[in-house]
Amino acid sequence: VNMRPTLNALDAALESGCRTFFFASSSENYAASVDRGLAPSPTPEDVLLASDDSALPRWSYAASKIAGESAVFGAAKLGGFTPIVVRFHNVYGPRMGPTHEIPEFLARARAKVDPFPVFGADQTRSFLHVDDAGRALRAVLKAALEGHGGLYNIGSDRETGIADLAQVVFDVTGFHPKVDARPAPPGSVRRRVPDTRKLRALGFAPQRELREGIAECWQRLRG
């Protein structure tokens, strides 16, 4: 699903002589490197990319995004267009799907699940509201259209523990259950936080606080 449309779009870009090509990549591309101590946290753009256990289906996503990045930069050399690749980091918002930390936690709070399961409570992530992600994209695309392409992390440089995230959800929803801390799923990485200095150099800074964003998602879920 990831690879075929990417290659098809690149073929079309080469045929049409486009000026700029944008590719949405992922922080999963370097997750294995961070876990194995081969990349630092916060993580800049120019680190070793790696896919971990190929027997775990979850790593097929990172493998496809790594291949996609390589294809974009390779095609850009052939076609002479400006490549822009962004690695998204846990973008969330009121209309996102149900299979991510924040909507899953809010759904459990709404159902008043007690004890409340929290998988990988000792892990960390960084969360960026979709409004801020949109502002970041505008800044990056403006640079690309001016001929300044390349690779950018799009995310928040604030690292949040999953246990702390659960507590924010409890405070926002007013539901304070007993926490049932469980191991993280196989292949889940311990830390994820981007180095955003390159993005900030374009004038971007997040504007939405995590608690405010979660409250917005909660109001949307409640209708």
PDB file of C-alpha atoms in Angstrom:
ATOM      1  CA  VAL A   1       0.000   0.000   0.000  1.00  0.00           C
ATOM      2  CA  ASN A   2       2.844   2.412   0.769  1.00  0.00           C
ATOM      3  CA  MET A   3       5.305   1.444  -1.936  1.00  0.00           C
ATOM      4  CA  ARG A   4       3.163   1.115  -5.061  1.00  0.00           C
ATOM      5  CA  PRO A   5       1.492   4.554  -4.880  1.00  0.00           C
ATOM      6  CA  THR A   6       4.841   6.168  -4.056  1.00  0.00           C
ATOM      7  CA  LEU A   7       6.528   4.656  -7.107  1.00  0.00           C
ATOM      8  CA  ASN A   8       3.518   5.450  -9.305  1.00  0.00           C
ATOM      9  CA  ALA A   9       3.552   9.079  -8.137  1.00  0.00           C
ATOM     10  CA  LEU A  10       7.285   9.330  -8.792  1.00  0.00           C
ATOM     11  CA  ASP A  11       6.813   7.945 -12.313  1.00  0.00           C
ATOM     12  CA  ALA A  12       4.163  10.616 -12.897  1.00  0.00           C
ATOM     13  CA  ALA A  13       6.474  13.292 -11.487  1.00  0.00           C
ATOM     14  CA  LEU A  14       9.266  12.281 -13.853  1.00  0.00           C
ATOM     15  CA  GLU A  15       6.914  12.217 -16.839  1.00  0.00           C
ATOM     16  CA  SER A  16       5.311  15.577 -16.083  1.00  0.00           C
ATOM     17  CA  GLY A  17       8.471  17.480 -15.210  1.00  0.00           C
ATOM     18  CA  CYS A  18       7.170  18.629 -11.830  1.00  0.00           C
ATOM     19  CA  ARG A  19       9.086  21.235  -9.786  1.00  0.00           C
ATOM     20  CA  THR A  20       8.573  19.842  -6.276  1.00  0.00           C
ATOM     21  CA  PHE A  21       7.710  16.431  -4.840  1.00  0.00           C
ATOM     22  CA  PHE A  22       6.465  15.975  -1.271  1.00  0.00           C
ATOM     23  CA  PHE A  23       6.695  12.658   0.605  1.00  0.00           C
ATOM     24  CA  ALA A  24       5.147  11.938   4.000  1.00  0.00           C
ATOM     25  CA  SER A  25       7.529   9.675   5.865  1.00  0.00           C
ATOM     26  CA  SER A  26       7.675   8.523   9.485  1.00  0.00           C
ATOM     27  CA  SER A  27       9.665   8.615  12.715  1.00  0.00           C
ATOM     28  CA  GLU A  28       9.465   4.807  12.619  1.00  0.00           C
ATOM     29  CA  ASN A  29      12.366   4.975  10.152  1.00  0.00           C
ATOM     30  CA  TYR A  30      14.899   5.554  12.911  1.00  0.00           C
ATOM     31  CA  ALA A  31      13.064   3.931  15.841  1.00  0.00           C
ATOM     32  CA  ALA A  32      15.190   0.779  15.766  1.00  0.00           C
ATOM     33  CA  SER A  33      18.382   2.840  15.695  1.00  0.00           C
ATOM     34  CA  VAL A  34      17.335   4.757  18.812  1.00  0.00           C
ATOM     35  CA  ASP A  35      16.380   1.553  20.610  1.00  0.00           C
ATOM     36  CA  ARG A  36      19.756  -0.017  19.828  1.00  0.00           C
ATOM     37  CA  GLY A  37      21.718   3.040  20.889  1.00  0.00           C
ATOM     38  CA  LEU A  38      22.794   3.929  17.340  1.00  0.00           C
ATOM     39  CA  ALA A  39      20.966   7.282  17.270  1.00  0.00           C
ATOM     40  CA  PRO A  40      20.478   9.935  19.968  1.00  0.00           C
ATOM     41  CA  SER A  41      17.326  11.325  21.541  1.00  0.00           C
ATOM     42  CA  PRO A  42      16.179  13.942  20.641  1.00  0.00           C
ATOM     43  CA  THR A  43      16.787  12.561  17.170  1.00  0.00           C
ATOM     44  CA  PRO A  44      17.915  14.761  14.253  1.00  0.00           C
ATOM     45  CA  GLU A  45      17.214  14.013  10.608  1.00  0.00           C
ATOM     46  CA  ASP A  46      20.680  12.737   9.645  1.00  0.00           C
ATOM     47  CA  VAL A  47      20.757   9.469  11.616  1.00  0.00           C
ATOM     48  CA  LEU A  48      21.064   5.829  10.662  1.00  0.00           C
ATOM     49  CA  LEU A  49      17.766   4.409   9.420  1.00  0.00           C
ATOM     50  CA  ALA A  50      16.932   0.826  10.325  1.00  0.00           C
ATOM     51  CA  SER A  51      14.173  -1.761  10.329  1.00  0.00           C
ATOM     52  CA  ASP A  52      14.279  -4.247  13.178  1.00  0.00           C
ATOM     53  CA  ASP A  53      12.867  -7.809  13.269  1.00  0.00           C
ATOM     54  CA  SER A  54      11.536  -8.458   9.753  1.00  0.00           C
ATOM     55  CA  ALA A  55       9.356 -11.264  11.143  1.00  0.00           C
ATOM     56  CA  LEU A  56       7.248  -8.669  12.992  1.00  0.00           C
ATOM     57  CA  PRO A  57       4.673  -7.180  10.584  1.00  0.00           C
ATOM     58  CA  ARG A  58       4.850  -3.766  12.268  1.00  0.00           C
ATOM     59  CA  TRP A  59       8.337  -3.206  10.827  1.00  0.00           C
ATOM     60  CA  SER A  60       7.026  -3.478   7.256  1.00  0.00           C
ATOM     61  CA  TYR A  61       5.762   0.092   7.710  1.00  0.00           C
ATOM     62  CA  ALA A  62       9.216   1.459   8.523  1.00  0.00           C
ATOM     63  CA  ALA A  63      10.771  -0.604   5.718  1.00  0.00           C
ATOM     64  CA  SER A  64       8.341   0.863   3.191  1.00  0.00           C
ATOM     65  CA  LYS A  65       8.938   4.425   4.366  1.00  0.00           C
ATOM     66  CA  ILE A  66      12.732   4.010   4.288  1.00  0.00           C
ATOM     67  CA  ALA A  67      12.474   2.678   0.735  1.00  0.00           C
ATOM     68  CA  GLY A  68      10.142   5.545  -0.148  1.00  0.00           C
ATOM     69  CA  GLU A  69      12.601   8.160   1.069  1.00  0.00           C
ATOM     70  CA  SER A  70      15.381   6.575  -0.997  1.00  0.00           C
ATOM     71  CA  ALA A  71      13.149   6.455  -4.083  1.00  0.00           C
ATOM     72  CA  VAL A  72      12.167  10.128  -3.721  1.00  0.00           C
ATOM     73  CA  PHE A  73      15.735  11.386  -3.456  1.00  0.00           C
ATOM     74  CA  GLY A  74      16.863   9.084  -6.271  1.00  0.00           C
ATOM     75  CA  ALA A  75      14.078  10.223  -8.587  1.00  0.00           C
ATOM     76  CA  ALA A  76      14.782  13.870  -7.742  1.00  0.00           C
ATOM     77  CA  LYS A  77      18.285  13.494  -9.163  1.00  0.00           C
ATOM     78  CA  LEU A  78      16.842  11.999 -12.356  1.00  0.00           C
ATOM     79  CA  GLY A  79      14.016  14.495 -12.732  1.00  0.00           C
ATOM     80  CA  GLY A  80      15.700  17.619 -11.447  1.00  0.00           C
ATOM     81  CA  PHE A  81      12.824  18.411  -9.071  1.00  0.00           C
ATOM     82  CA  THR A  82      13.053  19.590  -5.451  1.00  0.00           C
ATOM     83  CA  PRO A  83      12.403  16.697  -3.035  1.00  0.00           C
ATOM     84  CA  ILE A  84      10.788  17.370   0.323  1.00  0.00           C
ATOM     85  CA  VAL A  85      10.510  14.539   2.853  1.00  0.00           C
ATOM     86  CA  VAL A  86       8.954  14.978   6.297  1.00  0.00           C
ATOM     87  CA  ARG A  87       8.986  12.499   9.166  1.00  0.00           C
ATOM     88  CA  PHE A  88       5.804  12.881  11.191  1.00  0.00           C
ATOM     89  CA  HIS A  89       5.895  12.247  14.959  1.00  0.00           C
ATOM     90  CA  ASN A  90       2.621  11.252  16.629  1.00  0.00           C
ATOM     91  CA  VAL A  91       0.317  13.861  15.125  1.00  0.00           C
ATOM     92  CA  TYR A  92      -3.082  13.798  16.842  1.00  0.00           C
ATOM     93  CA  GLY A  93      -6.373  15.655  16.616  1.00  0.00           C
ATOM     94  CA  PRO A  94     -10.129  15.475  17.131  1.00  0.00           C
ATOM     95  CA  ARG A  95     -10.911  13.525  13.944  1.00  0.00           C
ATOM     96  CA  MET A  96      -8.118  10.949  13.973  1.00  0.00           C
ATOM     97  CA  GLY A  97      -8.701   7.208  13.828  1.00  0.00           C
ATOM     98  CA  PRO A  98      -9.169   5.149  16.976  1.00  0.00           C
ATOM     99  CA  THR A  99      -5.928   3.145  16.900  1.00  0.00           C
ATOM    100  CA  HIS A 100      -3.453   5.541  18.548  1.00  0.00           C
ATOM    101  CA  GLU A 101      -2.579   6.332  22.161  1.00  0.00           C
ATOM    102  CA  ILE A 102      -4.693   9.447  22.707  1.00  0.00           C
ATOM    103  CA  PRO A 103      -7.975   8.242  21.109  1.00  0.00           C
ATOM    104  CA  GLU A 104      -7.543   4.824  22.707  1.00  0.00           C
ATOM    105  CA  PHE A 105      -7.085   6.364  26.154  1.00  0.00           C
ATOM    106  CA  LEU A 106     -10.052   8.689  25.669  1.00  0.00           C
ATOM    107  CA  ALA A 107     -12.266   5.815  24.494  1.00  0.00           C
ATOM    108  CA  ARG A 108     -11.363   3.804  27.619  1.00  0.00           C
ATOM    109  CA  ALA A 109     -12.087   6.817  29.813  1.00  0.00           C
ATOM    110  CA  ARG A 110     -15.455   7.296  28.140  1.00  0.00           C
ATOM    111  CA  ALA A 111     -16.265   3.613  28.730  1.00  0.00           C
ATOM    112  CA  LYS A 112     -15.001   3.978  32.336  1.00  0.00           C
ATOM    113  CA  VAL A 113     -12.661   1.008  32.053  1.00  0.00           C
ATOM    114  CA  ASP A 114     -11.324   0.277  35.525  1.00  0.00           C
ATOM    115  CA  PRO A 115      -8.647  -1.010  36.000  1.00  0.00           C
ATOM    116  CA  PHE A 116      -7.356   1.052  33.091  1.00  0.00           C
ATOM    117  CA  PRO A 117      -4.772  -0.793  30.917  1.00  0.00           C
ATOM    118  CA  VAL A 118      -1.717   1.235  29.957  1.00  0.00           C
ATOM    119  CA  PHE A 119       0.717  -0.547  27.657  1.00  0.00           C
ATOM    120  CA  GLY A 120       4.349   0.563  27.816  1.00  0.00           C
ATOM    121  CA  ALA A 121       3.815   3.061  30.634  1.00  0.00           C
ATOM    122  CA  ASP A 122       7.578   3.565  30.928  1.00  0.00           C
ATOM    123  CA  GLN A 123       7.983   4.535  27.274  1.00  0.00           C
ATOM    124  CA  THR A 124       7.936   8.068  25.871  1.00  0.00           C
ATOM    125  CA  ARG A 125       6.567   9.793  22.791  1.00  0.00           C
ATOM    126  CA  SER A 126       6.158  13.333  21.484  1.00  0.00           C
ATOM    127  CA  PHE A 127       2.709  14.544  20.448  1.00  0.00           C
ATOM    128  CA  LEU A 128       1.898  17.299  17.950  1.00  0.00           C
ATOM    129  CA  HIS A 129      -1.590  18.710  17.439  1.00  0.00           C
ATOM    130  CA  VAL A 130      -2.809  18.549  13.843  1.00  0.00           C
ATOM    131  CA  ASP A 131      -3.165  22.353  13.701  1.00  0.00           C
ATOM    132  CA  ASP A 132       0.527  22.693  14.506  1.00  0.00           C
ATOM    133  CA  ALA A 133       1.360  19.959  11.996  1.00  0.00           C
ATOM    134  CA  GLY A 134      -0.465  21.986   9.346  1.00  0.00           C
ATOM    135  CA  ARG A 135       1.529  25.100  10.204  1.00  0.00           C
ATOM    136  CA  ALA A 136       4.744  23.093  10.060  1.00  0.00           C
ATOM    137  CA  LEU A 137       3.836  21.720   6.629  1.00  0.00           C
ATOM    138  CA  ARG A 138       3.166  25.199   5.280  1.00  0.00           C
ATOM    139  CA  ALA A 139       6.592  26.334   6.454  1.00  0.00           C
ATOM    140  CA  VAL A 140       8.332  23.320   4.913  1.00  0.00           C
ATOM    141  CA  LEU A 141       6.425  23.501   1.622  1.00  0.00           C
ATOM    142  CA  LYS A 142       7.156  27.230   1.308  1.00  0.00           C
ATOM    143  CA  ALA A 143      10.858  26.449   1.624  1.00  0.00           C
ATOM    144  CA  ALA A 144      10.554  23.638  -0.936  1.00  0.00           C
ATOM    145  CA  LEU A 145       8.802  25.851  -3.476  1.00  0.00           C
ATOM    146  CA  GLU A 146      11.686  28.297  -3.092  1.00  0.00           C
ATOM    147  CA  GLY A 147      14.057  25.469  -4.001  1.00  0.00           C
ATOM    148  CA  HIS A 148      15.122  24.532  -0.476  1.00  0.00           C
ATOM    149  CA  GLY A 149      14.102  20.904  -0.165  1.00  0.00           C
ATOM    150  CA  GLY A 150      15.435  18.097   1.988  1.00  0.00           C
ATOM    151  CA  LEU A 151      14.392  16.208   5.056  1.00  0.00           C
ATOM    152  CA  TYR A 152      12.517  17.592   8.072  1.00  0.00           C
ATOM    153  CA  ASN A 153      11.219  16.221  11.347  1.00  0.00           C
ATOM    154  CA  ILE A 154       7.668  17.383  12.019  1.00  0.00           C
ATOM    155  CA  GLY A 155       6.799  16.970  15.663  1.00  0.00           C
ATOM    156  CA  SER A 156       7.096  18.388  19.147  1.00  0.00           C
ATOM    157  CA  ASP A 157      10.416  18.446  20.965  1.00  0.00           C
ATOM    158  CA  ARG A 158       8.574  17.890  24.252  1.00  0.00           C
ATOM    159  CA  GLU A 159       9.003  14.267  25.367  1.00  0.00           C
ATOM    160  CA  THR A 160       6.002  12.837  27.226  1.00  0.00           C
ATOM    161  CA  GLY A 161       5.904   9.604  29.192  1.00  0.00           C
ATOM    162  CA  ILE A 162       2.982   7.313  28.397  1.00  0.00           C
ATOM    163  CA  ALA A 163       2.187   7.127  32.113  1.00  0.00           C
ATOM    164  CA  ASP A 164       2.102  10.947  32.197  1.00  0.00           C
ATOM    165  CA  LEU A 165      -0.120  10.990  29.108  1.00  0.00           C
ATOM    166  CA  ALA A 166      -2.597   8.715  30.885  1.00  0.00           C
ATOM    167  CA  GLN A 167      -2.639  11.098  33.853  1.00  0.00           C
ATOM    168  CA  VAL A 168      -3.429  14.059  31.587  1.00  0.00           C
ATOM    169  CA  VAL A 169      -6.312  12.051  30.105  1.00  0.00           C
ATOM    170  CA  PHE A 170      -7.597  11.285  33.610  1.00  0.00           C
ATOM    171  CA  ASP A 171      -7.438  14.959  34.586  1.00  0.00           C
ATOM    172  CA  VAL A 172      -9.162  16.130  31.395  1.00  0.00           C
ATOM    173  CA  THR A 173     -11.955  13.540  31.557  1.00  0.00           C
ATOM    174  CA  GLY A 174     -12.404  13.602  35.326  1.00  0.00           C
ATOM    175  CA  PHE A 175     -12.122   9.816  35.375  1.00  0.00           C
ATOM    176  CA  HIS A 176      -9.448   8.514  37.773  1.00  0.00           C
ATOM    177  CA  PRO A 177      -9.271   4.714  37.588  1.00  0.00           C
ATOM    178  CA  LYS A 178      -6.643   2.344  38.913  1.00  0.00           C
ATOM    179  CA  VAL A 179      -3.864   1.958  36.324  1.00  0.00           C
ATOM    180  CA  ASP A 180      -3.161  -1.555  35.050  1.00  0.00           C
ATOM    181  CA  ALA A 181       0.414  -1.175  33.740  1.00  0.00           C
ATOM    182  CA  ARG A 182       1.175  -3.774  31.078  1.00  0.00           C
ATOM    183  CA  PRO A 183       4.198  -4.522  28.879  1.00  0.00           C
ATOM    184  CA  ALA A 184       4.470  -2.688  25.574  1.00  0.00           C
ATOM    185  CA  PRO A 185       3.604  -4.638  22.399  1.00  0.00           C
ATOM    186  CA  PRO A 186       6.506  -6.461  20.712  1.00  0.00           C
ATOM    187  CA  GLY A 187       8.657  -4.090  18.695  1.00  0.00           C
ATOM    188  CA  SER A 188       7.395  -0.952  20.436  1.00  0.00           C
ATOM    189  CA  VAL A 189      10.280   1.492  20.906  1.00  0.00           C
ATOM    190  CA  ARG A 190      11.241   2.923  24.297  1.00  0.00           C
ATOM    191  CA  ARG A 191      11.730   6.568  23.329  1.00  0.00           C
ATOM    192  CA  ARG A 192      10.679   8.847  20.502  1.00  0.00           C
ATOM    193  CA  VAL A 193      11.316  12.574  20.424  1.00  0.00           C
ATOM    194  CA  PRO A 194      12.556  14.575  17.430  1.00  0.00           C
ATOM    195  CA  ASP A 195      15.239  17.204  17.231  1.00  0.00           C
ATOM    196  CA  THR A 196      13.254  20.046  15.598  1.00  0.00           C
ATOM    197  CA  ARG A 197      15.989  22.661  15.218  1.00  0.00           C
ATOM    198  CA  LYS A 198      15.879  22.422  11.433  1.00  0.00           C
ATOM    199  CA  LEU A 199      12.096  22.977  11.391  1.00  0.00           C
ATOM    200  CA  ARG A 200      12.333  25.819  13.923  1.00  0.00           C
ATOM    201  CA  ALA A 201      14.879  27.531  11.679  1.00  0.00           C
ATOM    202  CA  LEU A 202      11.998  28.038   9.225  1.00  0.00           C
ATOM    203  CA  GLY A 203      10.171  30.053  11.894  1.00  0.00           C
ATOM    204  CA  PHE A 204       7.935  27.264  13.201  1.00  0.00           C
ATOM    205  CA  ALA A 205       7.044  26.726  16.856  1.00  0.00           C
ATOM    206  CA  PRO A 206       4.144  24.625  18.247  1.00  0.00           C
ATOM    207  CA  GLN A 207       1.218  26.649  19.593  1.00  0.00           C
ATOM    208  CA  ARG A 208      -1.131  24.032  21.011  1.00  0.00           C
ATOM    209  CA  GLU A 209      -0.455  22.577  24.469  1.00  0.00           C
ATOM    210  CA  LEU A 210      -0.981  18.843  24.923  1.00  0.00           C
ATOM    211  CA  ARG A 211      -3.608  19.235  27.652  1.00  0.00           C
ATOM    212  CA  GLU A 212      -5.560  21.719  25.535  1.00  0.00           C
ATOM    213  CA  GLY A 213      -5.438  19.398  22.526  1.00  0.00           C
ATOM    214  CA  ILE A 214      -6.566  16.378  24.511  1.00  0.00           C
ATOM    215  CA  ALA A 215      -9.466  18.411  25.947  1.00  0.00           C
ATOM    216  CA  GLU A 216     -10.516  19.296  22.386  1.00  0.00           C
ATOM    217  CA  CYS A 217     -10.406  15.614  21.398  1.00  0.00           C
ATOM    218  CA  TRP A 218     -12.437  14.703  24.482  1.00  0.00           C
ATOM    219  CA  GLN A 219     -15.158  17.238  23.670  1.00  0.00           C
ATOM    220  CA  ARG A 220     -15.348  15.923  20.100  1.00  0.00           C
ATOM    221  CA  LEU A 221     -15.638  12.335  21.319  1.00  0.00           C
ATOM    222  CA  ARG A 222     -18.446  13.232  23.726  1.00  0.00           C
ATOM    223  CA  GLY A 223     -20.335  14.944  20.914  1.00  0.00           C
TER     224      GLY A 223
END
